[in-house]
GROMACS .gro file of C-alpha atoms in nm:
model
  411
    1UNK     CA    1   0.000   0.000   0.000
    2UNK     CA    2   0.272   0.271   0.072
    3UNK     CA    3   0.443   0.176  -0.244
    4UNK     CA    4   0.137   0.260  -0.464
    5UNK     CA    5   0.120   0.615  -0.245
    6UNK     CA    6   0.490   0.665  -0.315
    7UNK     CA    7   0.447   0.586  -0.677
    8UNK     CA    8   0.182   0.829  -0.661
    9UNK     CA    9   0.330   1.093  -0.482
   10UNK     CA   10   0.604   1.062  -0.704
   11UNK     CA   11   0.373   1.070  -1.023
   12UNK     CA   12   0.257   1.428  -0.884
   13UNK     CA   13   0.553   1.589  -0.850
   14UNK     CA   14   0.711   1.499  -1.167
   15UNK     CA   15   0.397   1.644  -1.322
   16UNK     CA   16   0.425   1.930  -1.115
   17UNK     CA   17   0.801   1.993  -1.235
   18UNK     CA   18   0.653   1.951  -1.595
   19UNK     CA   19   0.407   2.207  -1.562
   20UNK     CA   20   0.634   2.403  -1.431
   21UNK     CA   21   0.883   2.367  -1.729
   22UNK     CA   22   0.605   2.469  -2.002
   23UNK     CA   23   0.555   2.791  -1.780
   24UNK     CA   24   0.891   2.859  -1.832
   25UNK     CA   25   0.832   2.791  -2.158
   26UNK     CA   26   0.574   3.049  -2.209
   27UNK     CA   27   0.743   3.347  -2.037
   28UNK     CA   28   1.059   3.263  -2.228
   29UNK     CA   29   0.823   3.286  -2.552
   30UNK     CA   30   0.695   3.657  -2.461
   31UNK     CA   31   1.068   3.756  -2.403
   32UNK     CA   32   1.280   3.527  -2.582
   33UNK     CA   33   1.630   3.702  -2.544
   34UNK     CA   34   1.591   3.883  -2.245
   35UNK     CA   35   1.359   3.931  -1.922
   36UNK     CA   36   1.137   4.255  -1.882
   37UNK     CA   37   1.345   4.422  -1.598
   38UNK     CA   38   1.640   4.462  -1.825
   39UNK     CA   39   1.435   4.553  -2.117
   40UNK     CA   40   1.303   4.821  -1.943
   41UNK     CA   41   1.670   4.902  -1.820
   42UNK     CA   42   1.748   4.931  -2.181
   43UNK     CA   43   1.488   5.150  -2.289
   44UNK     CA   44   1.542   5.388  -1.997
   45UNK     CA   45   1.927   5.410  -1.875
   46UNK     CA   46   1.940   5.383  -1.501
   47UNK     CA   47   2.244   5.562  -1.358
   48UNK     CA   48   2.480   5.333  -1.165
   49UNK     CA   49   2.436   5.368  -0.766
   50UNK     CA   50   2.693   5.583  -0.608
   51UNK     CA   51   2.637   5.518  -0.239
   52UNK     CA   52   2.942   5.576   0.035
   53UNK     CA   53   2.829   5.556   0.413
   54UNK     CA   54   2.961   5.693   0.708
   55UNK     CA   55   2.822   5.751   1.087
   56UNK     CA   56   2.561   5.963   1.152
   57UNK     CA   57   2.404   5.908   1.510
   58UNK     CA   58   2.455   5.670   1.786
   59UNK     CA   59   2.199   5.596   2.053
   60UNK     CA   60   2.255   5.430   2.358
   61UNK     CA   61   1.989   5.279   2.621
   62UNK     CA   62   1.938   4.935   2.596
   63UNK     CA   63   2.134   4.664   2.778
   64UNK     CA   64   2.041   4.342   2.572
   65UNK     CA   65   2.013   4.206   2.263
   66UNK     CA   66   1.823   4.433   1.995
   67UNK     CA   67   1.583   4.216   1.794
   68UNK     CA   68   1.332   4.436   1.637
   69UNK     CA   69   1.246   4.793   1.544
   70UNK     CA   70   0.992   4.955   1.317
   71UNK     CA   71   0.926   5.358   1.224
   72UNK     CA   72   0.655   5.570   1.328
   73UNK     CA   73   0.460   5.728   1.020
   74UNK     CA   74   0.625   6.045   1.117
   75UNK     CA   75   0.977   5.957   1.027
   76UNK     CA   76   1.044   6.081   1.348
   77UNK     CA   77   1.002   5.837   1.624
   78UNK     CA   78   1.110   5.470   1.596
   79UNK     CA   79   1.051   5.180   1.843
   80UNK     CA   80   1.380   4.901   1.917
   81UNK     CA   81   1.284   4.552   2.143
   82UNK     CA   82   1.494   4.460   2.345
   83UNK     CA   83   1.553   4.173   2.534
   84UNK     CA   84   1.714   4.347   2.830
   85UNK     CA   85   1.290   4.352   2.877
   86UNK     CA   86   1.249   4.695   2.765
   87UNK     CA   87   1.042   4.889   2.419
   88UNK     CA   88   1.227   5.226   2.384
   89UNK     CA   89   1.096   5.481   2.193
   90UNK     CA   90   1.337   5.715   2.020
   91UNK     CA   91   1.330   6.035   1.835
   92UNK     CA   92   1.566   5.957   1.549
   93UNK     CA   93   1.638   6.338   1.488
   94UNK     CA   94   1.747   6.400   1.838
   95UNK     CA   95   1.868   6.089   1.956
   96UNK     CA   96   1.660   6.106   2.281
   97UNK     CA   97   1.440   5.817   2.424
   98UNK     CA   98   1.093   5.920   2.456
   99UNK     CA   99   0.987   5.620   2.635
  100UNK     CA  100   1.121   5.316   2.818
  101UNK     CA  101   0.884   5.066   2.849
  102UNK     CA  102   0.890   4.750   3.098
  103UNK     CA  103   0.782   4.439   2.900
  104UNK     CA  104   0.692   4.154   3.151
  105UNK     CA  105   0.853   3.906   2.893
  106UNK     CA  106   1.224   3.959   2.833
  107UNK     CA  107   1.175   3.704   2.508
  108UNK     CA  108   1.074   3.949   2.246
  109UNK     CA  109   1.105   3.887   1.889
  110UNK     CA  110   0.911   4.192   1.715
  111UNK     CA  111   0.718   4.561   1.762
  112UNK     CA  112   0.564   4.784   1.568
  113UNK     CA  113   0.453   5.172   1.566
  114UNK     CA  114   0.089   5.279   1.454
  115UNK     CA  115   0.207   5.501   1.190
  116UNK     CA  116  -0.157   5.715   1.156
  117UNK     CA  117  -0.207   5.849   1.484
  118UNK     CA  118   0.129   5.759   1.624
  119UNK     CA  119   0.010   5.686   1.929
  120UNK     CA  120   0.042   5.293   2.012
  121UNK     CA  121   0.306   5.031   1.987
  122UNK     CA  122   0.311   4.695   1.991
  123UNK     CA  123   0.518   4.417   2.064
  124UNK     CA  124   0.512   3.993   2.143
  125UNK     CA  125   0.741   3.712   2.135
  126UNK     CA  126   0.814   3.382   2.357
  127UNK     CA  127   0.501   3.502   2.534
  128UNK     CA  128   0.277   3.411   2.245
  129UNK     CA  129   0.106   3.757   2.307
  130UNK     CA  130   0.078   4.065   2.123
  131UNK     CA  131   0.118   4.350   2.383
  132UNK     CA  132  -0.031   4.632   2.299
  133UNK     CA  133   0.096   5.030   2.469
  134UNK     CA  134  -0.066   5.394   2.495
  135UNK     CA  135   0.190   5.615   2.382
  136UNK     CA  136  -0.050   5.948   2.533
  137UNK     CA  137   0.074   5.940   2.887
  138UNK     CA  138   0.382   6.068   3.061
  139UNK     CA  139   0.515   5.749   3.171
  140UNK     CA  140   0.403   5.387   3.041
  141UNK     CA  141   0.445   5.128   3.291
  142UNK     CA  142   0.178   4.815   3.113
  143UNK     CA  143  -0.009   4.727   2.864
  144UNK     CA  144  -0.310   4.832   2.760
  145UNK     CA  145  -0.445   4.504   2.615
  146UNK     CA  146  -0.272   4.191   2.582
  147UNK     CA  147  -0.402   3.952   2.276
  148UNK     CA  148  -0.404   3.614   2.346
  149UNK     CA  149  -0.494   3.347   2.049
  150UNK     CA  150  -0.203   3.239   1.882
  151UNK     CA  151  -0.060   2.854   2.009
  152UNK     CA  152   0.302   2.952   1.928
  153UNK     CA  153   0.579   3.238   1.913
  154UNK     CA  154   0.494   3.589   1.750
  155UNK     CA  155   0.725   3.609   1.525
  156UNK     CA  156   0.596   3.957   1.343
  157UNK     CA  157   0.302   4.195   1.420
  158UNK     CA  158   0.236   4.554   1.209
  159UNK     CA  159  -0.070   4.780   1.263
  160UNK     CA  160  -0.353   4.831   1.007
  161UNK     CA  161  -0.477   5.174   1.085
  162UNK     CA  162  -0.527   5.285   1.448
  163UNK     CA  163  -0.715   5.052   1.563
  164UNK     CA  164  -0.657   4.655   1.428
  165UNK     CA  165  -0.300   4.515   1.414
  166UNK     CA  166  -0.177   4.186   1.211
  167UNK     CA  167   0.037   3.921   1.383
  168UNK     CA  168   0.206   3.594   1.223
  169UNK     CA  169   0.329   3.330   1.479
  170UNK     CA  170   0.506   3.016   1.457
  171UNK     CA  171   0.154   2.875   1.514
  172UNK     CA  172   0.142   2.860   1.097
  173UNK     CA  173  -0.131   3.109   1.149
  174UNK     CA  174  -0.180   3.491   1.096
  175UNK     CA  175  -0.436   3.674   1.278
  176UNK     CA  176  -0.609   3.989   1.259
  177UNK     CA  177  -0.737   4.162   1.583
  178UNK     CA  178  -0.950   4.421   1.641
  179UNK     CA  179  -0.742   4.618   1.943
  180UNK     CA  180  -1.014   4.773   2.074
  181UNK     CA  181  -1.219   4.500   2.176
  182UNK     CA  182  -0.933   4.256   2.192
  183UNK     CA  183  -1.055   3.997   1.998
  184UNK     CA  184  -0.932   3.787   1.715
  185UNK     CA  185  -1.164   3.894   1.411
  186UNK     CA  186  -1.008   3.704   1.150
  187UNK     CA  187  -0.738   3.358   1.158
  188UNK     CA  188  -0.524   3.282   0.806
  189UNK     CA  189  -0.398   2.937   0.845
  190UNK     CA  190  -0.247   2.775   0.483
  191UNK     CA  191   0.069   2.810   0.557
  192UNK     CA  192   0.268   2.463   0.628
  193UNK     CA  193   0.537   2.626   0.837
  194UNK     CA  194   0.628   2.911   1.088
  195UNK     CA  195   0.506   3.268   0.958
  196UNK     CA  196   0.825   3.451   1.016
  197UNK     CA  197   0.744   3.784   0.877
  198UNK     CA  198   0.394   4.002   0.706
  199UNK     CA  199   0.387   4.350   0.567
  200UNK     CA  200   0.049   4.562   0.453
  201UNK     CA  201   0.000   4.699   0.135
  202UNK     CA  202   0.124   5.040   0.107
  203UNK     CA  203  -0.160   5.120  -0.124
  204UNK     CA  204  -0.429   4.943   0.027
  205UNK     CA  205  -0.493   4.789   0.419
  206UNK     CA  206  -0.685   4.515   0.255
  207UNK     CA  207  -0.394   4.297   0.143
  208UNK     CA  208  -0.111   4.200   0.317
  209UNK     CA  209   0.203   3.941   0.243
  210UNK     CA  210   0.309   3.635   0.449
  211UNK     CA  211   0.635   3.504   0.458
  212UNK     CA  212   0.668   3.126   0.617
  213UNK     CA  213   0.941   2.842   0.669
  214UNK     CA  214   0.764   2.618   0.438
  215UNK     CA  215   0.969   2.859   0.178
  216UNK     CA  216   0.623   3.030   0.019
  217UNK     CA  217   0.512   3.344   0.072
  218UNK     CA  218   0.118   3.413   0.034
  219UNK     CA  219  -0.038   3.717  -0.037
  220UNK     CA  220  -0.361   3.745   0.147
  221UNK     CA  221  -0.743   3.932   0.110
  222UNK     CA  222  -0.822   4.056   0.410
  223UNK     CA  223  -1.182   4.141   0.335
  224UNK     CA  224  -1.219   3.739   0.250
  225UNK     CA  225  -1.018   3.629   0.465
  226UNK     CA  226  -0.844   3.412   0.208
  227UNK     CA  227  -0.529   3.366   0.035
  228UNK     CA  228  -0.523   3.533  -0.306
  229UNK     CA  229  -0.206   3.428  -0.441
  230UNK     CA  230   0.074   3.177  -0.324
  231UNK     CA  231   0.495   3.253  -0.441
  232UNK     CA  232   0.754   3.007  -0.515
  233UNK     CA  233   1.117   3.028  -0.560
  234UNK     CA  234   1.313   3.019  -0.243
  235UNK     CA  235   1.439   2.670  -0.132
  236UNK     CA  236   1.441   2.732   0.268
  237UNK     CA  237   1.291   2.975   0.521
  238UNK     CA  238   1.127   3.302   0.448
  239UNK     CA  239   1.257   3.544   0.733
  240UNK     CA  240   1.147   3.872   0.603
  241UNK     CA  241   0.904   3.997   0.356
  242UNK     CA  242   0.830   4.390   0.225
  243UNK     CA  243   0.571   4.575   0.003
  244UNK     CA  244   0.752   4.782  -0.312
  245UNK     CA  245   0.615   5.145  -0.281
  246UNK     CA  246   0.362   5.160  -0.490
  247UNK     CA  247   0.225   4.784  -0.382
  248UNK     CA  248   0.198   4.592  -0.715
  249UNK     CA  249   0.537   4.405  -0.587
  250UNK     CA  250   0.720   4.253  -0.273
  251UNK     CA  251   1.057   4.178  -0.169
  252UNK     CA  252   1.156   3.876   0.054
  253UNK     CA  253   1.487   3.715   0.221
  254UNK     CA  254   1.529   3.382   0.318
  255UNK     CA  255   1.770   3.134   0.475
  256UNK     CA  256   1.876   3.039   0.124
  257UNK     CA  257   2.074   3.335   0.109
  258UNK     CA  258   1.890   3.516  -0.191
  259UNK     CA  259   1.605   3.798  -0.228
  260UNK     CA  260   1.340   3.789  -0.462
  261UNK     CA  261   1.193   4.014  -0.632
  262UNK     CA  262   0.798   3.916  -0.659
  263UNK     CA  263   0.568   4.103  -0.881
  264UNK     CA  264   0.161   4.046  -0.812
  265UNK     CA  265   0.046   4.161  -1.198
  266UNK     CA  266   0.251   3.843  -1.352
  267UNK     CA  267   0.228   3.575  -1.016
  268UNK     CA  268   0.629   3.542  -1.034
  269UNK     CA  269   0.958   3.660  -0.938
  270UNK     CA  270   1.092   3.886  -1.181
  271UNK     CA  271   1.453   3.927  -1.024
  272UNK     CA  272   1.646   3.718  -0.772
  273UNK     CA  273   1.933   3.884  -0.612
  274UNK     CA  274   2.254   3.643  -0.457
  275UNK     CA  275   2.554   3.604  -0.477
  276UNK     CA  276   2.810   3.264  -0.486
  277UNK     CA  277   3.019   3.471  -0.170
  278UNK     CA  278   2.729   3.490   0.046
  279UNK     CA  279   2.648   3.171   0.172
  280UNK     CA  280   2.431   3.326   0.513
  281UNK     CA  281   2.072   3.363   0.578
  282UNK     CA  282   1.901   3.692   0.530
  283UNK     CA  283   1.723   3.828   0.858
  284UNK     CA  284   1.527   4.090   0.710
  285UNK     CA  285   1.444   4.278   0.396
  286UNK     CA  286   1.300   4.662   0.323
  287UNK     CA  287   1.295   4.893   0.028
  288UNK     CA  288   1.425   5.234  -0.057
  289UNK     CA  289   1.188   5.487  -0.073
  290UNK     CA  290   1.184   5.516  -0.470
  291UNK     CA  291   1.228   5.105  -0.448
  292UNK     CA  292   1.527   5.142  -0.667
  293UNK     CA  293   1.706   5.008  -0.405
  294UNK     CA  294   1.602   4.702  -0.178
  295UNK     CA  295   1.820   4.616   0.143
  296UNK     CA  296   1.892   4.323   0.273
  297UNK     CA  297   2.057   4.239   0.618
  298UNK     CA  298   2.257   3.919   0.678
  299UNK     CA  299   2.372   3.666   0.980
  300UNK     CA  300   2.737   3.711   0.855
  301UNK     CA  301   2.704   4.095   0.987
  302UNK     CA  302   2.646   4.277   0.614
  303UNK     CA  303   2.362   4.531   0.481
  304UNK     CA  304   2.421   4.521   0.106
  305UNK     CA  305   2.205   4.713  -0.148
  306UNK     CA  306   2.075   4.553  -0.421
  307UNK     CA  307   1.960   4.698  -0.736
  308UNK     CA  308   1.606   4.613  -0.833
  309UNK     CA  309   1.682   4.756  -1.182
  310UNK     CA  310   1.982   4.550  -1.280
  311UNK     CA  311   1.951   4.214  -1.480
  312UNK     CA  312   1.799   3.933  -1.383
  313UNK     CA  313   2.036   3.689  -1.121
  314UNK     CA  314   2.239   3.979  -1.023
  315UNK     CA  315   2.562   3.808  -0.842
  316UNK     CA  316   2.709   4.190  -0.681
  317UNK     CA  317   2.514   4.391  -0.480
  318UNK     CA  318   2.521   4.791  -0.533
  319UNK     CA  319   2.719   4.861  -0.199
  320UNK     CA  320   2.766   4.695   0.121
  321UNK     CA  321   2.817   4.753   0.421
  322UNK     CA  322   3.052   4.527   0.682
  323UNK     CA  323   3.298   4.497   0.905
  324UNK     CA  324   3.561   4.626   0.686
  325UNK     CA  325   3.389   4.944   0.591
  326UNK     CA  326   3.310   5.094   0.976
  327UNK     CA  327   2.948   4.848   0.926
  328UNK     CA  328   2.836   4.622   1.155
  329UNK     CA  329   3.059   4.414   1.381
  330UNK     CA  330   2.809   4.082   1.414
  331UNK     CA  331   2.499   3.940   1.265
  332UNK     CA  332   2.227   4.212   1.171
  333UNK     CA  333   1.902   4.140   1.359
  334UNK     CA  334   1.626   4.378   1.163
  335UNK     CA  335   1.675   4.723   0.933
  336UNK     CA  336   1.382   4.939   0.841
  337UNK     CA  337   1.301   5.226   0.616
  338UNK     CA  338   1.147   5.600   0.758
  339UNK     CA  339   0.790   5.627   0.524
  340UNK     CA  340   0.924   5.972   0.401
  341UNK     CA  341   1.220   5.802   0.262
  342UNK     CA  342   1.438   6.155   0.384
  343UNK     CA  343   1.562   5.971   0.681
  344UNK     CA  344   1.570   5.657   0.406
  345UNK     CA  345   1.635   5.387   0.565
  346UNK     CA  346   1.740   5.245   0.967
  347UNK     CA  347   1.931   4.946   0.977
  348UNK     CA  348   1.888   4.865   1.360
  349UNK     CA  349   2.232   4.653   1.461
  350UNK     CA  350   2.393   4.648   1.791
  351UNK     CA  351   2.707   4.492   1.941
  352UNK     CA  352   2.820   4.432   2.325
  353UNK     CA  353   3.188   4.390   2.442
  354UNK     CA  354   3.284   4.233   2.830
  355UNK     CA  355   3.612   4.278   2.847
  356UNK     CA  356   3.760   4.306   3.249
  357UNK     CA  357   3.354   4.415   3.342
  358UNK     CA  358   3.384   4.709   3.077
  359UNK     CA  359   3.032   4.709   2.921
  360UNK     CA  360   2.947   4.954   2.537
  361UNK     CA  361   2.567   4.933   2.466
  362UNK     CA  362   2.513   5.226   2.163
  363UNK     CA  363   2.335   5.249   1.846
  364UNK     CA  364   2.490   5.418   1.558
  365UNK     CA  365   2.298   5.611   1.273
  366UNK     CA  366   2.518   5.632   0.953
  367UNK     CA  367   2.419   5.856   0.610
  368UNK     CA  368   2.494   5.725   0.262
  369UNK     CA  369   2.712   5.969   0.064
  370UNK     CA  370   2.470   6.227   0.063
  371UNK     CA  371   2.175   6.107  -0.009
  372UNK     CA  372   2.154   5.836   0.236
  373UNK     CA  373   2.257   5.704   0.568
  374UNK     CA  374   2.268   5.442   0.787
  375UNK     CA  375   2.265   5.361   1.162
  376UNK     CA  376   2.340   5.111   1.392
  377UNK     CA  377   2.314   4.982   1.758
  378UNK     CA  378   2.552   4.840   1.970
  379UNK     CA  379   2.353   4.610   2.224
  380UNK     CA  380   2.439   4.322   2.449
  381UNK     CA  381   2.344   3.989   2.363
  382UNK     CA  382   2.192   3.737   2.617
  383UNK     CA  383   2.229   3.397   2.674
  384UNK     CA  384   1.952   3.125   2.613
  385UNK     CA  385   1.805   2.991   2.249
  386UNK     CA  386   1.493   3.107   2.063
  387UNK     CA  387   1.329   2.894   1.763
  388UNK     CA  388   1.545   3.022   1.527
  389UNK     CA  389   1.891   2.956   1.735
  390UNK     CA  390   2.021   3.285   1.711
  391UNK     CA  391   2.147   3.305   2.063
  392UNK     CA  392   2.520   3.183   2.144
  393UNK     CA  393   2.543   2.982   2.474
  394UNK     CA  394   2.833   2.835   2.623
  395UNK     CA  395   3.020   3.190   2.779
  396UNK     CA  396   3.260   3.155   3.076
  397UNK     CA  397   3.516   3.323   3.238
  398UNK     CA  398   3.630   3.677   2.997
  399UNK     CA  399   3.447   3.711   2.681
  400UNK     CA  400   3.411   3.939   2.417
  401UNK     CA  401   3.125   3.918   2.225
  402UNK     CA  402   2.862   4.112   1.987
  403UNK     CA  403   2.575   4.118   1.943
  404UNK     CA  404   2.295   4.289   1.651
  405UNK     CA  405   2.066   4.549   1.752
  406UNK     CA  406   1.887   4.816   1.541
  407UNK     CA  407   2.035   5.033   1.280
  408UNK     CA  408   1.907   5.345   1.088
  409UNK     CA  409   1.973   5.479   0.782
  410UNK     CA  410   1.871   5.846   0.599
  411UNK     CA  411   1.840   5.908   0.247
   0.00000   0.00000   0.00000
């Protein structure tokens, strides 16, 4: 009996790899020599990238490992997670905290800023809650509602207007909530894996992208409640996903060590960007305001730039930043970009050193040549594991280690 279902099984999938083979077929027959990206390159020059960074800012506040920020709609204000078991609010002009807020779970994994109002943030992790803050008080010492419904980790959670919020857990489920009433109004569950990441349509609060470790990511109706479209192409987690500015396409980053380019009109990728010398995972992905320009952070402590005009299969990114060019000193945990695209993008990274009981906990802001910039965090990194084993264990005695927090960069 299990031989007929494996003959079966493996009936289906060589079908499925010869339907997929006569797409291929058909795209390559609407653009036999060349793919539409570069076509359109050709017909309209696109001047080479000319990006330099150098230090801009540095914050300091937290005293743990950074995992998560996420801008205001202001381009102002920012929120980092920390988990030394505080949500800071900063002003990124001034480089002042606003607010330091007590979390009573130290295990955070993401937050999020309403960006209409700009008056709540959110934030949830190990807890399997989404915690939700009042920003419009002096001092905020707990939550104002605490949404409980998910089975597993929250991995991601971004508002949708003032008052409902998305959240993806590593329950294979998304969920949306109405905040108000703190219940769970709608549950998306066709994933096969972890959601690790979901953005919202910057052109309309009715769709929203999933990215999930069963290497798909799903683009979703909210209004239905359904999935509307489901993306191949990566061959291992998807960690990060983001919305192109005007919403007709999406980036994402996965363990595979690539970023796609996904494009809704054609239900395909239209660009892949990798390289053969990075051989890391991505953490997360975010694009520049025009979209010319998507970054991508990595676990082997780069930010490069890719250029979502170049050929297909790009193998260099625009520019990069690392170790060897004053960049980031360990594995980059999240990076963001400011709505108004003037403060263009925030890479949040942070490191911590131990050396003799001297402690550094600081975030650095960094502008691109001009007409960007960059930032980054230094922040110390705890001990203990979370489900995607980014935690190192086994300190003793003198150490010196660092650790990724939140960066920021302006354009």
């Amino acid at each position: 009996m299990s031989s007929e279902v494996d003959e079966k099984i493996k009936a289906a999938k060589a079908q499925c790899e010869s339907l997929k083979m006569q797409i291929d077929n058909i795209r390559m027959s609407l653009h036999p020599t060349e793919d539409a990206m570069t076509a359109a390159r050709k017909d309209k020059p696109v001047d080479n990238l000319d990006i330099s960074p150098k230090m801009r800012r540095r914050l300091a506040g937290h005293f743990g490992k950074v995992y998560a920020m996420h801008w205001a709609g202001d381009s102002t204000h920012l929120v980092s997670a920390s988990q030394d078991g505080k949500l800071i609010v900063w002003n990124g002009v001034t480089s002042n905290k606003v607010q330091a807020i007590p979390l009573r779970s130290s295990w955070v994994m993401t937050c999020a800023f309403e960006d209409r109002e700009n008056e709540m943030v959110a934030c949830g992790g190990l807890d399997n809650l989404c915690s939700i803050y009042n920003l419009n008080q002096p001092q905020v010492l707990r939550a104002s509602r605490e949404l409980s419904g998910h089975d597993g980790y929250l991995s991601c959670c971004r508002f949708v207007g003032p008052g409902r919020i998305l959240t993806s857990s590593g329950d294979s489920t998304c969920r949306f909530w109405d905040v108000e009433r703190g219940e769970s109004l709608l549950a998306f569950s066709d994933h096969g894996g972890d959601v690790m990441s979901v953005a919202v349509s910057p052109v309309g609060e009715n769709t929203f992208v999933s990215g999930s470790c069963d290497s798909t990511a799903k683009v979703w109706d909210i209004r239905s409640g359904k999935c509307t479209h489901t993306f191949h192409g990566h061959q291992s987690d998807i960690n990060s996903v983001a919305f192109f500015p005007d919403g007709r396409a999406f980036g994402t980053g996965s363990d595979d060590a690539s970023c796609n380019l996904f494009d809704l009109r054609c239900y395909g990728a239209v660009n892949s960007f990798a390289s053969p010398r990075i051989l890391c995972g991505i953490t997360s992905v975010g694009f520049s305001k025009s979209g010319r320009v998507l970054f991508a952070g990595y676990d082997d402590y780069a930010c490069n730039g890719w250029d979502t005009t170049a050929p297909v299969k790009t193998e260099a990114p625009a520019f990069e930043f690392n170790i060897n060019n004053n960049g980031h000193e360990n594995r980059v945990s999240c990076l963001g970009v400011a709505p108004n695209g003037q403060a263009a993008l925030h890479w949040v990274m942070g490191h911590f050193s131990q050396n003799l009981g001297v402690r550094k906990e600081e975030l650095d802001i960094w502008p691109l040549g001009g007409k960007a910039g960059s930032g980054s965090m230094n922040l110390p990194l705890q001990k203990g594991r979370d489900p995607k084993a980014f935690y190192l264990r086994g300190f003793s005695g003198s150490w010196h280690k660092r650790a990724v927090g939140v960066v920021v960069l302006f354009i």
